[in-house]
C-alpha cells in the first residue's frame, strides 16, 4: 500500500474540513505548490488534491493553483471537486491532472461516468464515493457535499461502475473524515475482498502510523492522508513506502 498525501484547497490556500463541514475549517499557513513539492521530495508516488471551492460552487475554483502544482511536479496528480460536465472534466485533464475524481456524478449519473471511462480511459477516472453507514449495516453514497443521499447502496452502485470498466475507487467513510480516530477497516477489507481487481484508495480517519498499518492490512492499494501529515502526526518518510500492515 502506498501513502497518498492530500491537499484540500480553498481560496487558493491549504485547509482541512472536519467531516466536510465548511464552517469547521482549519487553515494552514502553507504554499500549496511548496507543500506539494515537499511531499514529492519525501517520496510520494501520487498527490491527491481537492478543490473545495469548485465542489461547493462549480466553475474553475482553484484550477489555476492546481495547474501550478501539476506543472511543478513530476509525479501523478489526481484531483476532484466540481466536475459537473464533460467540459469540466476536459479542463482538468488539460490542466495536467492525471486522474480526475468524480463524486456526485457517480451517484447521480453513473451511466455518464461509464461513458467517460470508455471515452477517456479507465486510468484517467477515479470514482470518489463518500459513504455513510445506515442502521441496518448498509453503506449509502452521498452527493452534493454530503447533503444528499444516493438512492442505491455502495455495492449496488459499484457493480454498475465495475461492469462499465472502473479501475480506481476512492472511498471515504465520512463519519471519520478529519477526525484522526482511525480508518474504517471493516469497510475497506470488505471492498478489497469483493472487488479484487479494483485499485482501492482508503480515505478518512488516519491520525497516526498505526492507522496506516491497519489500512494496509485490509488489502487496499493506497491510503489518503491529509491533516495527519500537515500536523506531523504521520512522518513524511512514510510517503516513500510501500507499507505492509498488520490486522488490528
PDB file of N, CA, C and O in Angstrom, residues 107 128-134 138-142 146 153-155 157 169-176 184 187-188 191:
ATOM      1  N   UNK A 107     -22.871   9.099  -8.236  1.00  0.00           N
ATOM      2  CA  UNK A 107     -24.096   8.774  -7.511  1.00  0.00           C
ATOM      3  C   UNK A 107     -25.325   9.093  -8.340  1.00  0.00           C
ATOM      4  O   UNK A 107     -26.273   8.302  -8.413  1.00  0.00           O
ATOM      5  N   UNK A 128     -14.950   8.705  -6.772  1.00  0.00           N
ATOM      6  CA  UNK A 128     -14.776   9.154  -5.402  1.00  0.00           C
ATOM      7  C   UNK A 128     -16.095   9.042  -4.656  1.00  0.00           C
ATOM      8  O   UNK A 128     -16.945   9.931  -4.740  1.00  0.00           O
ATOM      9  N   UNK A 129     -16.275   7.942  -3.938  1.00  0.00           N
ATOM     10  CA  UNK A 129     -17.548   7.669  -3.280  1.00  0.00           C
ATOM     11  C   UNK A 129     -17.429   7.925  -1.779  1.00  0.00           C
ATOM     12  O   UNK A 129     -16.669   7.246  -1.074  1.00  0.00           O
ATOM     13  N   UNK A 130     -18.154   8.943  -1.325  1.00  0.00           N
ATOM     14  CA  UNK A 130     -18.219   9.288   0.085  1.00  0.00           C
ATOM     15  C   UNK A 130     -19.446   8.606   0.664  1.00  0.00           C
ATOM     16  O   UNK A 130     -20.565   8.836   0.198  1.00  0.00           O
ATOM     17  N   UNK A 131     -19.237   7.770   1.671  1.00  0.00           N
ATOM     18  CA  UNK A 131     -20.322   6.911   2.138  1.00  0.00           C
ATOM     19  C   UNK A 131     -20.612   7.128   3.616  1.00  0.00           C
ATOM     20  O   UNK A 131     -19.747   7.517   4.392  1.00  0.00           O
ATOM     21  N   UNK A 132     -21.862   6.854   3.958  1.00  0.00           N
ATOM     22  CA  UNK A 132     -22.320   6.958   5.344  1.00  0.00           C
ATOM     23  C   UNK A 132     -23.006   5.647   5.719  1.00  0.00           C
ATOM     24  O   UNK A 132     -23.809   5.124   4.949  1.00  0.00           O
ATOM     25  N   UNK A 133     -22.706   5.104   6.906  1.00  0.00           N
ATOM     26  CA  UNK A 133     -23.359   3.849   7.307  1.00  0.00           C
ATOM     27  C   UNK A 133     -24.794   4.081   7.744  1.00  0.00           C
ATOM     28  O   UNK A 133     -25.151   5.137   8.274  1.00  0.00           O
ATOM     29  N   UNK A 134     -25.629   3.068   7.503  1.00  0.00           N
ATOM     30  CA  UNK A 134     -27.010   3.110   7.954  1.00  0.00           C
ATOM     31  C   UNK A 134     -27.176   2.177   9.158  1.00  0.00           C
ATOM     32  O   UNK A 134     -26.306   1.350   9.452  1.00  0.00           O
ATOM     33  N   UNK A 138     -25.868  -1.069   5.920  1.00  0.00           N
ATOM     34  CA  UNK A 138     -25.513  -0.729   4.544  1.00  0.00           C
ATOM     35  C   UNK A 138     -24.676   0.547   4.526  1.00  0.00           C
ATOM     36  O   UNK A 138     -24.605   1.294   5.498  1.00  0.00           O
ATOM     37  N   UNK A 139     -24.037   0.771   3.372  1.00  0.00           N
ATOM     38  CA  UNK A 139     -23.272   1.997   3.144  1.00  0.00           C
ATOM     39  C   UNK A 139     -23.935   2.752   1.993  1.00  0.00           C
ATOM     40  O   UNK A 139     -24.106   2.196   0.907  1.00  0.00           O
ATOM     41  N   UNK A 140     -24.294   4.006   2.244  1.00  0.00           N
ATOM     42  CA  UNK A 140     -25.009   4.789   1.245  1.00  0.00           C
ATOM     43  C   UNK A 140     -24.112   5.914   0.730  1.00  0.00           C
ATOM     44  O   UNK A 140     -23.674   6.773   1.507  1.00  0.00           O
ATOM     45  N   UNK A 141     -23.806   5.931  -0.576  1.00  0.00           N
ATOM     46  CA  UNK A 141     -23.029   7.033  -1.150  1.00  0.00           C
ATOM     47  C   UNK A 141     -23.790   8.352  -1.050  1.00  0.00           C
ATOM     48  O   UNK A 141     -25.014   8.395  -1.190  1.00  0.00           O
ATOM     49  N   UNK A 142     -23.027   9.420  -0.819  1.00  0.00           N
ATOM     50  CA  UNK A 142     -23.597  10.758  -0.649  1.00  0.00           C
ATOM     51  C   UNK A 142     -23.212  11.637  -1.843  1.00  0.00           C
ATOM     52  O   UNK A 142     -22.203  11.411  -2.506  1.00  0.00           O
ATOM     53  N   UNK A 146     -22.161  15.972   0.614  1.00  0.00           N
ATOM     54  CA  UNK A 146     -22.617  15.081   1.672  1.00  0.00           C
ATOM     55  C   UNK A 146     -23.985  15.456   2.215  1.00  0.00           C
ATOM     56  O   UNK A 146     -24.414  14.944   3.249  1.00  0.00           O
ATOM     57  N   UNK A 153     -27.267   1.534  -2.611  1.00  0.00           N
ATOM     58  CA  UNK A 153     -26.171   1.339  -1.671  1.00  0.00           C
ATOM     59  C   UNK A 153     -24.846   1.228  -2.422  1.00  0.00           C
ATOM     60  O   UNK A 153     -24.798   1.106  -3.655  1.00  0.00           O
ATOM     61  N   UNK A 154     -23.767   1.270  -1.670  1.00  0.00           N
ATOM     62  CA  UNK A 154     -22.422   1.308  -2.238  1.00  0.00           C
ATOM     63  C   UNK A 154     -22.163   0.130  -3.176  1.00  0.00           C
ATOM     64  O   UNK A 154     -21.671   0.308  -4.295  1.00  0.00           O
ATOM     65  N   UNK A 155     -22.485  -1.074  -2.752  1.00  0.00           N
ATOM     66  CA  UNK A 155     -22.117  -2.249  -3.536  1.00  0.00           C
ATOM     67  C   UNK A 155     -22.950  -2.369  -4.805  1.00  0.00           C
ATOM     68  O   UNK A 155     -22.446  -2.813  -5.839  1.00  0.00           O
ATOM     69  N   UNK A 157     -24.085   0.221  -6.514  1.00  0.00           N
ATOM     70  CA  UNK A 157     -23.506   1.223  -7.408  1.00  0.00           C
ATOM     71  C   UNK A 157     -22.189   0.738  -7.988  1.00  0.00           C
ATOM     72  O   UNK A 157     -21.916   0.910  -9.187  1.00  0.00           O
ATOM     73  N   UNK A 169     -10.988   3.350  -7.351  1.00  0.00           N
ATOM     74  CA  UNK A 169     -12.029   3.735  -6.398  1.00  0.00           C
ATOM     75  C   UNK A 169     -11.395   4.425  -5.205  1.00  0.00           C
ATOM     76  O   UNK A 169     -10.467   3.895  -4.589  1.00  0.00           O
ATOM     77  N   UNK A 170     -11.889   5.609  -4.885  1.00  0.00           N
ATOM     78  CA  UNK A 170     -11.522   6.318  -3.665  1.00  0.00           C
ATOM     79  C   UNK A 170     -12.769   6.331  -2.793  1.00  0.00           C
ATOM     80  O   UNK A 170     -13.781   6.899  -3.169  1.00  0.00           O
ATOM     81  N   UNK A 171     -12.699   5.680  -1.647  1.00  0.00           N
ATOM     82  CA  UNK A 171     -13.877   5.556  -0.798  1.00  0.00           C
ATOM     83  C   UNK A 171     -13.606   6.169   0.566  1.00  0.00           C
ATOM     84  O   UNK A 171     -12.607   5.827   1.231  1.00  0.00           O
ATOM     85  N   UNK A 172     -14.482   7.080   0.973  1.00  0.00           N
ATOM     86  CA  UNK A 172     -14.335   7.791   2.243  1.00  0.00           C
ATOM     87  C   UNK A 172     -15.527   7.506   3.148  1.00  0.00           C
ATOM     88  O   UNK A 172     -16.674   7.713   2.756  1.00  0.00           O
ATOM     89  N   UNK A 173     -15.230   7.046   4.356  1.00  0.00           N
ATOM     90  CA  UNK A 173     -16.250   6.971   5.393  1.00  0.00           C
ATOM     91  C   UNK A 173     -16.343   8.362   6.011  1.00  0.00           C
ATOM     92  O   UNK A 173     -15.456   8.787   6.753  1.00  0.00           O
ATOM     93  N   UNK A 174     -17.411   9.089   5.691  1.00  0.00           N
ATOM     94  CA  UNK A 174     -17.456  10.498   6.067  1.00  0.00           C
ATOM     95  C   UNK A 174     -17.634  10.705   7.570  1.00  0.00           C
ATOM     96  O   UNK A 174     -17.378  11.802   8.068  1.00  0.00           O
ATOM     97  N   UNK A 175     -18.028   9.672   8.296  1.00  0.00           N
ATOM     98  CA  UNK A 175     -18.115   9.829   9.741  1.00  0.00           C
ATOM     99  C   UNK A 175     -16.732   9.914  10.379  1.00  0.00           C
ATOM    100  O   UNK A 175     -16.597  10.356  11.520  1.00  0.00           O
ATOM    101  N   UNK A 176     -15.699   9.506   9.631  1.00  0.00           N
ATOM    102  CA  UNK A 176     -14.343   9.504  10.171  1.00  0.00           C
ATOM    103  C   UNK A 176     -13.457  10.598   9.575  1.00  0.00           C
ATOM    104  O   UNK A 176     -12.365  10.850  10.081  1.00  0.00           O
ATOM    105  N   UNK A 184     -11.874   3.195   8.480  1.00  0.00           N
ATOM    106  CA  UNK A 184     -12.971   2.231   8.564  1.00  0.00           C
ATOM    107  C   UNK A 184     -12.502   0.894   7.982  1.00  0.00           C
ATOM    108  O   UNK A 184     -12.857   0.519   6.866  1.00  0.00           O
ATOM    109  N   UNK A 187     -14.906  -1.798   6.409  1.00  0.00           N
ATOM    110  CA  UNK A 187     -15.402  -1.402   5.093  1.00  0.00           C
ATOM    111  C   UNK A 187     -14.369  -1.693   4.015  1.00  0.00           C
ATOM    112  O   UNK A 187     -14.698  -2.284   2.972  1.00  0.00           O
ATOM    113  N   UNK A 188     -13.127  -1.312   4.250  1.00  0.00           N
ATOM    114  CA  UNK A 188     -12.104  -1.480   3.208  1.00  0.00           C
ATOM    115  C   UNK A 188     -11.745  -2.942   2.994  1.00  0.00           C
ATOM    116  O   UNK A 188     -11.489  -3.361   1.859  1.00  0.00           O
ATOM    117  N   UNK A 191     -14.509  -4.249   0.805  1.00  0.00           N
ATOM    118  CA  UNK A 191     -14.346  -3.795  -0.571  1.00  0.00           C
ATOM    119  C   UNK A 191     -13.237  -4.569  -1.287  1.00  0.00           C
ATOM    120  O   UNK A 191     -13.401  -4.998  -2.428  1.00  0.00           O
TER     121      UNK A 191
END
